Short mmCIF file of C-alpha atoms in Angstrom, two decimals:
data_model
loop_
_atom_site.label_atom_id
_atom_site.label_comp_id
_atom_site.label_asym_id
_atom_site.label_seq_id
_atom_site.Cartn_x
_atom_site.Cartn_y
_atom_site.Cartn_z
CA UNK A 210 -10.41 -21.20 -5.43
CA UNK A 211 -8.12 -19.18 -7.67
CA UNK A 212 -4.35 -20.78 -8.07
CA UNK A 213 -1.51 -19.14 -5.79
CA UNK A 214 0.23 -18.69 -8.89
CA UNK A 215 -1.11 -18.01 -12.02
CA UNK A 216 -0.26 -16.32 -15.07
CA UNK A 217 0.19 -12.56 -14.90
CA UNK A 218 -2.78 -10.68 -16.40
CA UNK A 219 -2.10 -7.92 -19.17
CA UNK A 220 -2.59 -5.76 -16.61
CA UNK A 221 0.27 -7.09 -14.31
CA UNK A 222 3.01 -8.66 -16.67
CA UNK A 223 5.26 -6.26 -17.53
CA UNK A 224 7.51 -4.23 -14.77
CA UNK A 225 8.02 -1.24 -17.19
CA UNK A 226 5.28 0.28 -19.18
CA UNK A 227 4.76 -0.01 -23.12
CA UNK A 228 5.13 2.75 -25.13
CA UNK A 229 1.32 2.89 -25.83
CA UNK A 230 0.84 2.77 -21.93
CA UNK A 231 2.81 5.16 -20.99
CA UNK A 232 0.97 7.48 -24.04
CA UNK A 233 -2.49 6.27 -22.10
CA UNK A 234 -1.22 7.79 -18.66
CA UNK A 235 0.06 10.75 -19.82
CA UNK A 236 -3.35 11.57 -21.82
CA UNK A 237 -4.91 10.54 -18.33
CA UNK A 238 -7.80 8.22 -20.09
CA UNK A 239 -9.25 4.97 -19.34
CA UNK A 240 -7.77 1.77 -21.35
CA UNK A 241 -11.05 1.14 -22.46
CA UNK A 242 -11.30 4.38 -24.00
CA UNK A 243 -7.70 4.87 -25.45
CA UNK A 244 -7.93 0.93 -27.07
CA UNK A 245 -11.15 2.22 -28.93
CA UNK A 246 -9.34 5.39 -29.93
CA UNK A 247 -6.46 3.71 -31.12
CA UNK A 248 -6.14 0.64 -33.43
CA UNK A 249 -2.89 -0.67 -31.96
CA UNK A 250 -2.33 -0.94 -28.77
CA UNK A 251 11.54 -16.35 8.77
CA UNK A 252 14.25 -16.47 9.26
CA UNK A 253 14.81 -12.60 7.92
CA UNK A 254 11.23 -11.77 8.56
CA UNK A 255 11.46 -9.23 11.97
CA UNK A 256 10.10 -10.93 14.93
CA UNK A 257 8.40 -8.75 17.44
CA UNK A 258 9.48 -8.64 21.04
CA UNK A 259 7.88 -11.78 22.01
CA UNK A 260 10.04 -13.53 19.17
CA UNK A 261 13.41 -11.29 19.72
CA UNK A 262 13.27 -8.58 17.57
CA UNK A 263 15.83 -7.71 14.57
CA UNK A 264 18.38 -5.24 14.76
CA UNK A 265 17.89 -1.82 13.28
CA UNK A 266 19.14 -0.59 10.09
CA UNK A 267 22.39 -0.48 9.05
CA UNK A 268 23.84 2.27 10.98
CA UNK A 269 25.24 4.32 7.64
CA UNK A 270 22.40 6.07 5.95
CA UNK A 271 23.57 7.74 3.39
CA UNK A 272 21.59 10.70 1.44
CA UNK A 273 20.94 11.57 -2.16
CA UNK A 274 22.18 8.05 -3.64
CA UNK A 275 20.27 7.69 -6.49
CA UNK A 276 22.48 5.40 -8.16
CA UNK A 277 21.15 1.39 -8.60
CA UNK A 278 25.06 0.46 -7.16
CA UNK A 279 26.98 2.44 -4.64
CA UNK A 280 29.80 0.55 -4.72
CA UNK A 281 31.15 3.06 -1.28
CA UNK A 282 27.55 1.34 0.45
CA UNK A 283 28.30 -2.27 -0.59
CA UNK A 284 25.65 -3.53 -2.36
CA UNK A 285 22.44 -2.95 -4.81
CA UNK A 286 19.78 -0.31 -3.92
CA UNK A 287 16.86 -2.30 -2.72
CA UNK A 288 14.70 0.69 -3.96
CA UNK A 289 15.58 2.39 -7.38
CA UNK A 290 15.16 6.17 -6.88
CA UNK A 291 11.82 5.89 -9.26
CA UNK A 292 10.13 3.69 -7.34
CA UNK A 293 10.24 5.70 -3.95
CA UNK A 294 6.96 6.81 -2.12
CA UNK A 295 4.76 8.27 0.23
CA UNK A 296 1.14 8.55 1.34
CA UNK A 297 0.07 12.10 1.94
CA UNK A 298 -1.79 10.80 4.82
CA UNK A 299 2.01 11.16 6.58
CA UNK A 300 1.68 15.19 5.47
CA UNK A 301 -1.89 15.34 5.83
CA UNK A 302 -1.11 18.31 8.26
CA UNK A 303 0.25 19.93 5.50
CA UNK A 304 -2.15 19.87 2.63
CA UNK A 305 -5.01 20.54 4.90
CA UNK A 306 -3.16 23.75 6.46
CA UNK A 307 -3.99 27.37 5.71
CA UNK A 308 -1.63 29.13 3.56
CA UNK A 309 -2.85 32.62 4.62
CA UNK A 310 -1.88 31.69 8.36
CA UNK A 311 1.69 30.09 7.58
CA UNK A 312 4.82 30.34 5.43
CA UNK A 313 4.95 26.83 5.72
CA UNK A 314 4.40 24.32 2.57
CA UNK A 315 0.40 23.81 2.28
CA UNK A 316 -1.88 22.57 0.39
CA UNK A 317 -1.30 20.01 -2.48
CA UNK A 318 0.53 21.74 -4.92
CA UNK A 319 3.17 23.42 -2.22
CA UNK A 320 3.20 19.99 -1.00
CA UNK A 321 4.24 18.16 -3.79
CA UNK A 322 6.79 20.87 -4.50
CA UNK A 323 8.39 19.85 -1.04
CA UNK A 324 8.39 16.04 -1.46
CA UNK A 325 10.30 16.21 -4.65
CA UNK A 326 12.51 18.63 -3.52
CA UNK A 327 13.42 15.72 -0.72
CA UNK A 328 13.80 13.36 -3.53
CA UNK A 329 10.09 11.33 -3.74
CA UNK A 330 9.48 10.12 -7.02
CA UNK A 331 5.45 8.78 -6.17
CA UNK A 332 2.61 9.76 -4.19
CA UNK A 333 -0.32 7.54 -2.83
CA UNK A 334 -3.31 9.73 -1.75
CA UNK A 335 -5.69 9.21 1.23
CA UNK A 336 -8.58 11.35 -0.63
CA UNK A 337 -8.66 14.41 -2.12
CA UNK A 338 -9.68 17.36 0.39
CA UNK A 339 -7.38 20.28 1.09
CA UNK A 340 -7.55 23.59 2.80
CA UNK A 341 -10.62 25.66 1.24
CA UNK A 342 -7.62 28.40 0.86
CA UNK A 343 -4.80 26.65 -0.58
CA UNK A 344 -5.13 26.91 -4.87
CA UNK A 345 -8.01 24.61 -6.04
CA UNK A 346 -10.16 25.10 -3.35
CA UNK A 347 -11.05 22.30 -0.44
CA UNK A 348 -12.22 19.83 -3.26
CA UNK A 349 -10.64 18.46 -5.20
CA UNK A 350 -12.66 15.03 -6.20
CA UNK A 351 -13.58 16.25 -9.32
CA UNK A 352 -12.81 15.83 -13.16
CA UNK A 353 -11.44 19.38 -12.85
CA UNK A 354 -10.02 18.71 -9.59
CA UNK A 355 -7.98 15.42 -11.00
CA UNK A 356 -6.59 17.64 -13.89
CA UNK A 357 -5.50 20.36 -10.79
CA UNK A 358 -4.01 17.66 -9.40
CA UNK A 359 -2.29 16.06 -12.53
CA UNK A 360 -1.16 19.02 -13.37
CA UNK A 361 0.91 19.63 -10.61
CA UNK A 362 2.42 16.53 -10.19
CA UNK A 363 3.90 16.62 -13.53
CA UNK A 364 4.99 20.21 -12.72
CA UNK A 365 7.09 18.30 -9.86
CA UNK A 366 8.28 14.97 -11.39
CA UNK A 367 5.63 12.83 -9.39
CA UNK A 368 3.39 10.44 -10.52
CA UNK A 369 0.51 9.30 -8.50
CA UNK A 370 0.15 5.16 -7.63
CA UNK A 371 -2.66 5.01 -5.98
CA UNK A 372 -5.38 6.35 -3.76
CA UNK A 373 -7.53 5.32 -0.21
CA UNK A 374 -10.45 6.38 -1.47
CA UNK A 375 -13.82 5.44 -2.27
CA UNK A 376 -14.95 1.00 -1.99
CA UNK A 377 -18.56 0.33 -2.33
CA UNK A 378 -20.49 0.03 0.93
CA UNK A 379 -23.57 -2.02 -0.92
CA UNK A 380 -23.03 -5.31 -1.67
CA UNK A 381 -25.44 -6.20 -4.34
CA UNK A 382 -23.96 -2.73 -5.74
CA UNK A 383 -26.61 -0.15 -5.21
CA UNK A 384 -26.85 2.22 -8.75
CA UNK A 385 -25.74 5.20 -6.38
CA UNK A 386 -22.28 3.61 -5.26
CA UNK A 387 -21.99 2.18 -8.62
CA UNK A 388 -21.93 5.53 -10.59
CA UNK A 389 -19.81 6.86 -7.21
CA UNK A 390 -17.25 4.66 -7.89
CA UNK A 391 -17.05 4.68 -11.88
CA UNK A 392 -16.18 8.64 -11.07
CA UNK A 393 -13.34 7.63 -8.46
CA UNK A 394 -11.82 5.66 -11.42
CA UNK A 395 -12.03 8.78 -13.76
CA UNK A 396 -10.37 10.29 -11.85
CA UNK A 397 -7.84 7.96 -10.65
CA UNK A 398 -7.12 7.67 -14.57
CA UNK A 399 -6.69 11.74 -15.65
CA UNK A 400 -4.49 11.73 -12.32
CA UNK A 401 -2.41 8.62 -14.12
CA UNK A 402 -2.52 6.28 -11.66
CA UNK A 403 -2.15 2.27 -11.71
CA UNK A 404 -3.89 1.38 -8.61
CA UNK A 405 -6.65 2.44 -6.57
CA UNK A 406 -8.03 1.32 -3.55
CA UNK A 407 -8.83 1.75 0.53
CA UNK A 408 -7.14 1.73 3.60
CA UNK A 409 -9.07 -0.43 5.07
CA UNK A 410 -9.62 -4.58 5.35
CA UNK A 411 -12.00 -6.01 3.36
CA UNK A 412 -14.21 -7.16 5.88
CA UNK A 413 -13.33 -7.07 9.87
CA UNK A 414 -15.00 -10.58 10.00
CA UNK A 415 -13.42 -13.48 11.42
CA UNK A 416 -15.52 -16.30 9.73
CA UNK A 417 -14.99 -17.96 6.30
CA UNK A 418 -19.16 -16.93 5.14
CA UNK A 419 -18.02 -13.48 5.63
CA UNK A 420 -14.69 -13.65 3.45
CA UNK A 421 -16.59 -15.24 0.41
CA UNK A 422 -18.67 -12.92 0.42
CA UNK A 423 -16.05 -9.99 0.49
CA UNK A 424 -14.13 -11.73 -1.95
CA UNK A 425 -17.18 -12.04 -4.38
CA UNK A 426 -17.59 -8.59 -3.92
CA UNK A 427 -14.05 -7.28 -4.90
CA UNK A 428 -14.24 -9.62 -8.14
CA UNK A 429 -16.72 -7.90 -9.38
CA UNK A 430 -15.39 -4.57 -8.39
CA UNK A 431 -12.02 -5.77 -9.40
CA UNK A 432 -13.28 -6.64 -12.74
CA UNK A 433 -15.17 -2.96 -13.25
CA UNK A 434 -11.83 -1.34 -12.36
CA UNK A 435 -9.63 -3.79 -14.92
CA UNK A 436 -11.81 -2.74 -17.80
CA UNK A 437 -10.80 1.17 -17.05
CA UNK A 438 -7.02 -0.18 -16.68
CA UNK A 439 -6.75 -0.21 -12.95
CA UNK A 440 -5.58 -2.39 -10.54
CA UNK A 441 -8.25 -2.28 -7.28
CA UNK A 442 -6.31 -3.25 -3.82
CA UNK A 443 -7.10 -3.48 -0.24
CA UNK A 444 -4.71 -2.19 2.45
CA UNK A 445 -4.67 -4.37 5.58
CA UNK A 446 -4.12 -3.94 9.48
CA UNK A 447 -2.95 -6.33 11.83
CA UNK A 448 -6.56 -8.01 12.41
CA UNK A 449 -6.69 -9.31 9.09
CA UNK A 450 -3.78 -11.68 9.25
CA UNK A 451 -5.13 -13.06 11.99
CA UNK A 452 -6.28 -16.54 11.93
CA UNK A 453 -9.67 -17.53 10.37
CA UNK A 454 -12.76 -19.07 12.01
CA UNK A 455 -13.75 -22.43 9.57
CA UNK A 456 -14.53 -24.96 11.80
CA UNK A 457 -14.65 -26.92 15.13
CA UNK A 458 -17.82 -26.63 17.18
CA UNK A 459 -20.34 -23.73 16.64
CA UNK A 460 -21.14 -21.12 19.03
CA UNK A 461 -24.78 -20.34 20.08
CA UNK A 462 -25.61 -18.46 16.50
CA UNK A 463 -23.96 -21.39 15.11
CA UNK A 464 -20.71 -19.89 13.40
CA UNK A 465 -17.72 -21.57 14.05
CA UNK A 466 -15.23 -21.21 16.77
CA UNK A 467 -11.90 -22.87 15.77
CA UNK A 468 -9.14 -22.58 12.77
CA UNK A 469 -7.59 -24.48 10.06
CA UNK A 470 -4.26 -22.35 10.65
CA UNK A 471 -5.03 -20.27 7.80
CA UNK A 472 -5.15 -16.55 8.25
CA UNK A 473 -7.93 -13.92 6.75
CA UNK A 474 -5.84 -12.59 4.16
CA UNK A 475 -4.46 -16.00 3.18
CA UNK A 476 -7.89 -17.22 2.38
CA UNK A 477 -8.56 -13.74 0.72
CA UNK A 478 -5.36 -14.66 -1.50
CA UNK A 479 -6.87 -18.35 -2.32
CA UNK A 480 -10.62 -16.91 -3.14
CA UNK A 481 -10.00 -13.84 -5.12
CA UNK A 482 -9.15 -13.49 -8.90
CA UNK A 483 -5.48 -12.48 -9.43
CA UNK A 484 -5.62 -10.96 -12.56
CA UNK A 485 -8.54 -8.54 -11.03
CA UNK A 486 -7.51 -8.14 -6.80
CA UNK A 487 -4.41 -7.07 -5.81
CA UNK A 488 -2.94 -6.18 -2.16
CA UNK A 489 -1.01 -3.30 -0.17
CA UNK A 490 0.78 -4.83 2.77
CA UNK A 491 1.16 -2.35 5.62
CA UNK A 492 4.84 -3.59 6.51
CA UNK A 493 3.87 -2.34 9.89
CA UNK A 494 0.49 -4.00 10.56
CA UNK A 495 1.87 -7.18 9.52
CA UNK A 496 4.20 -7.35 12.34
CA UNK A 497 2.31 -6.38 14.63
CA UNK A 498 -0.32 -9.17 13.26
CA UNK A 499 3.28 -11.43 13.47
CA UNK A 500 3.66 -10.26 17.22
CA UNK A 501 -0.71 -10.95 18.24
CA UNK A 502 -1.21 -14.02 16.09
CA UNK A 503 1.09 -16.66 16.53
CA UNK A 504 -0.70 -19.94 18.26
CA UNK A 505 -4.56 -20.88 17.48
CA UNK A 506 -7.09 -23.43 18.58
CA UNK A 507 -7.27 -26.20 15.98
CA UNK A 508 -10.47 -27.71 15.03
CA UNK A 509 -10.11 -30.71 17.12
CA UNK A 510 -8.72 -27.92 20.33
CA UNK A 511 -5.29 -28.38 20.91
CA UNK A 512 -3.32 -25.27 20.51
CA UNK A 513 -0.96 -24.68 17.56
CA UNK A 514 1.79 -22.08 16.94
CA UNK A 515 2.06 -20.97 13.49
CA UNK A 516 4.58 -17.51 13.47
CA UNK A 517 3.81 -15.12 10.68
CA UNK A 518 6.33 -14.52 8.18
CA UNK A 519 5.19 -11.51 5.81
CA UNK A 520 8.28 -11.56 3.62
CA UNK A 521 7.65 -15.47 2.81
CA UNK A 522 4.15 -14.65 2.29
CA UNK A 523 4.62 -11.55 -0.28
CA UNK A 524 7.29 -14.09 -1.93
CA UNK A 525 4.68 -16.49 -2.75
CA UNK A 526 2.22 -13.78 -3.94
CA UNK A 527 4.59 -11.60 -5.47
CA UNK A 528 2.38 -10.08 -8.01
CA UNK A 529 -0.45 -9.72 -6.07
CA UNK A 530 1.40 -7.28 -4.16
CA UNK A 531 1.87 -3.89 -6.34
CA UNK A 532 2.02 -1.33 -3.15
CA UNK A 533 3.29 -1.59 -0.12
CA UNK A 534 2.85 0.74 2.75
CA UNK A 535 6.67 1.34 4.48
CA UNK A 536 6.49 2.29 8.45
CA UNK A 537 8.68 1.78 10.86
CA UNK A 538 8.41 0.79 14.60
CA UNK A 539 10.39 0.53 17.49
CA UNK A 540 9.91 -2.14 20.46
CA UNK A 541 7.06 -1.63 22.50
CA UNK A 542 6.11 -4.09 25.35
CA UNK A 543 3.41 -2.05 26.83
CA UNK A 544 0.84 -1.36 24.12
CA UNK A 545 -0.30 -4.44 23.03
CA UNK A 546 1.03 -4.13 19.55
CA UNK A 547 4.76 -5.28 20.22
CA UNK A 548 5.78 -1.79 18.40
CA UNK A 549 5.40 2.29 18.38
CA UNK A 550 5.57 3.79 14.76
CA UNK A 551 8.39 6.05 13.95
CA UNK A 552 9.88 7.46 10.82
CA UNK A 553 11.16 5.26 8.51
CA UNK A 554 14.43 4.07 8.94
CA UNK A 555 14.55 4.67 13.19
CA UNK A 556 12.85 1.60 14.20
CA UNK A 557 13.61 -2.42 14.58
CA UNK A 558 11.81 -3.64 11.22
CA UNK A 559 14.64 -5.02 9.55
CA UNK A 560 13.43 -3.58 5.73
CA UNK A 561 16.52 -4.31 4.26
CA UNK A 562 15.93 -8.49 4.55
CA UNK A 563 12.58 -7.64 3.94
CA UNK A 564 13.12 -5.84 0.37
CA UNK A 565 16.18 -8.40 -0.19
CA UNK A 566 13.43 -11.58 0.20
CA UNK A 567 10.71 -10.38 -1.48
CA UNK A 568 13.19 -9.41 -4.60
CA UNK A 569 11.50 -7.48 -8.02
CA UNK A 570 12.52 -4.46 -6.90
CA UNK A 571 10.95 -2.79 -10.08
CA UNK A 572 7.38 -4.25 -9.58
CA UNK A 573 7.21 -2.71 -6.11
CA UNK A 574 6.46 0.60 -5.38
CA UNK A 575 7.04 1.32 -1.39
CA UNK A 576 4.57 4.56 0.29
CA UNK A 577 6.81 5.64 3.29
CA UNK A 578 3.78 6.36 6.18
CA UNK A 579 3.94 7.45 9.65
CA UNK A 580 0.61 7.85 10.76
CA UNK A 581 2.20 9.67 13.92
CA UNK A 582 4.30 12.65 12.15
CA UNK A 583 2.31 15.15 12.06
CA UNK A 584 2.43 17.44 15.40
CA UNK A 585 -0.28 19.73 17.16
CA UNK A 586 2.74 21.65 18.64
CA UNK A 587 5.37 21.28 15.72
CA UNK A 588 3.72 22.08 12.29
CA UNK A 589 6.53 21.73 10.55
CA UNK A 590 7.55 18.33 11.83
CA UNK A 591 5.87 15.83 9.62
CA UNK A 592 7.48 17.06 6.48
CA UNK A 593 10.93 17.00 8.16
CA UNK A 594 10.29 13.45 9.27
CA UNK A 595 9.18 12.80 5.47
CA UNK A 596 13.01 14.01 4.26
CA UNK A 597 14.07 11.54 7.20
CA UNK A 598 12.19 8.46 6.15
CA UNK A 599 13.26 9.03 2.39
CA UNK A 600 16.50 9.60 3.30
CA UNK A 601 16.75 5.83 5.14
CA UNK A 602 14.73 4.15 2.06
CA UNK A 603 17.31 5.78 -0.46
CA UNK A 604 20.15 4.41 1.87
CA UNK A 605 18.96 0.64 1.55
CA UNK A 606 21.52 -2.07 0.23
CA UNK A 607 21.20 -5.41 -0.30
CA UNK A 608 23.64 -7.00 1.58
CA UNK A 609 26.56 -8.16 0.34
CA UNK A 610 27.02 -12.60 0.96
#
């Protein structure tokens, strides 16, 4: 098992880039490659509705504060302007529209021009297809199509942290996905981002067997991706802070059938290197895992509560967690998930005790999502709701004591 804390890597340490670093992204090359070139170089965490649920946001919202203090908002901004996200999977209406049939925004590049114009600073992709009409073409996973891509985003003032893209299926690596995912970090690099990864769990498993395995797997992965400069993390839903299956009596195929208390991602945390695996926590999925998860069976069958707290868990693994996915919810008591997703800023998850727990404000970098903006009868809705969400992260203060 890997410590819970250990040293930060060179990859992790510093929470502002070097001079050469910054020189590496903007040439958009490997570390590898530029090194040889050059001889230098709980009780805040939001219950759900089975645990009383916290009140919204403050009620003031502000817009266009860009300033670390607003001394008229009492208190520090819990998000520095540079630091504020989102995943184009919120807009992914957008980019995949036809600009021949609209006068709307579409496409990447009209895209981008539309999130910085509503004050986003970063961008976290979900893959890199578009509209076959928009400029580019419909591909865009490419050497040529990361330079496209690059390109714009400078044009704009963005920079790019990360992507859901391509993980490995094969596990001894097959030579195929091997070579398939030395490309994805090409291009992750000429686009200039830190961090690349998947929106998905690492395995859906419930049993200990399964998560050694997974974790062996994103070492080595992990490791392939530090040698290019590039931090490889995995995204999680609610399932995988559920509670792991280690012992107790074994079920017919003789896997186990009780828990220690520990949950999935826990164990991940415990099992994985830290200087090579890193983590996105979907704010969202973890309380809804907080709301499912809260009482197991123990190995010797008595039933324990153990209430998730994903602030005092990022707290303890600070580092490990470079991205963080930033979606809202409001109460739900019908759908078995405790909430509904809105746009940021219009639900009950209490983000400013979150962001105010959790603390290094400029390690972070927060992706605003709604996985329910875009509209089959209002096209133009999920950029709107985009402004909205930035609007409410720009607005966070830390509260005043």
């Amino acid at each position: 098992m890997y410590p819970e804390h250990s040293a930060p890597s060179r990859t992790d340490a510093a929470t502002t880039d070097t001079p050469d670093e910054g020189l590496r992204r903007t040439l958009g090359v490997g570390r590898r490659s530029f090194l040889s070139t050059c001889t230098a170089v709980a009780a805040g965490a939001v219950a759900a509705p089975v645990f009383g649920a916290a009140p919204a946001l403050a009620q003031d919202r502000g817009r266009g504060h860009d300033h670390d203090h607003d001394h008229g908002h009492g208190g520090q901004v819990l998000v520095p302007p540079h630091k504020r996200g989102i995943i184009l999977y919120t807009v992914r209406d957008a980019t995949a529209r036809d600009p021949l049939s609209t006068d709307l925004p579409s496409g990447f590049r009209e895209v981008f021009k539309q999130l910085a114009r509503h004050g986003y600073r970063q961008v976290e992709f979900a893959g890199y297809r578009q509209h076959a009409n928009a400029p580019g073409g419909a591909d865009l996973e490419s050497v040529q199509g990361a330079k496209l891509l690059r390109a714009w985003l400078d044009d704009y003032g963005l920079r790019a942290q990360g992507n859901h893209g391509f993980i490995p299926s094969s596990w001894p690596l097959s030579t195929a996905d091997l070579d398939t995912f030395k490309k994805h970090l090409e291009i992750a690099n000429i686009i200039g981002m830190d961090h690349m990864g998947t929106g998905g769990d690492p395995t859906g498993s419930s049993y200990r067997a399964d998560w050694d395995v997974a974790a062996d797997k994103w070492n080595a992965l992990g490791e392939i991706a530090r040698r290019e400069g590039i931090k490889l993390y995995t995204h999680n839903h609610d399932g995988a802070y559920g509670f792991l299956l280690d012992g107790g009596p074994l079920d017919s195929q003789g896997r186990p059938t009780r828990s220690s208390g520990i949950r999935k991602l826990e164990y991940f945390l415990k099992v994985t290197d830290p200087r090579v695996v890193w983590l996105e926590m979907d704010i969202f999925w973890a309380h809804v895992a907080q709301y499912k998860f809260h009482t197991y069976t123990a190995h010797d069958g008595s039933t324990r509560e153990n209430v998730f707290d994903p602030a005092r868990l990022v707290a303890r693994n600070n580092k490990r967690y470079p991205l963080f996915h930033a979606k809202d919810g409001v109460v739900s008591t019908t759908n078995g998930m405790g909430y509904e997703m809105v746009p940021f800023g219009t639900g009950v998850i209490d983000y400013t005790t979150f962001f105010s727990r959790i603390g290094e404000r400029n390690y972070h970098n927060p992706m605003v999502e709604d996985d329910n903006s875009p509209s089959a009868t209002d096209p133009g809705q999920s950029l709107r709701e985009a402004k909205i969400s930035y609007d409410n992260m720009a607005a966070l203060r830390k509260r005043r004591h």
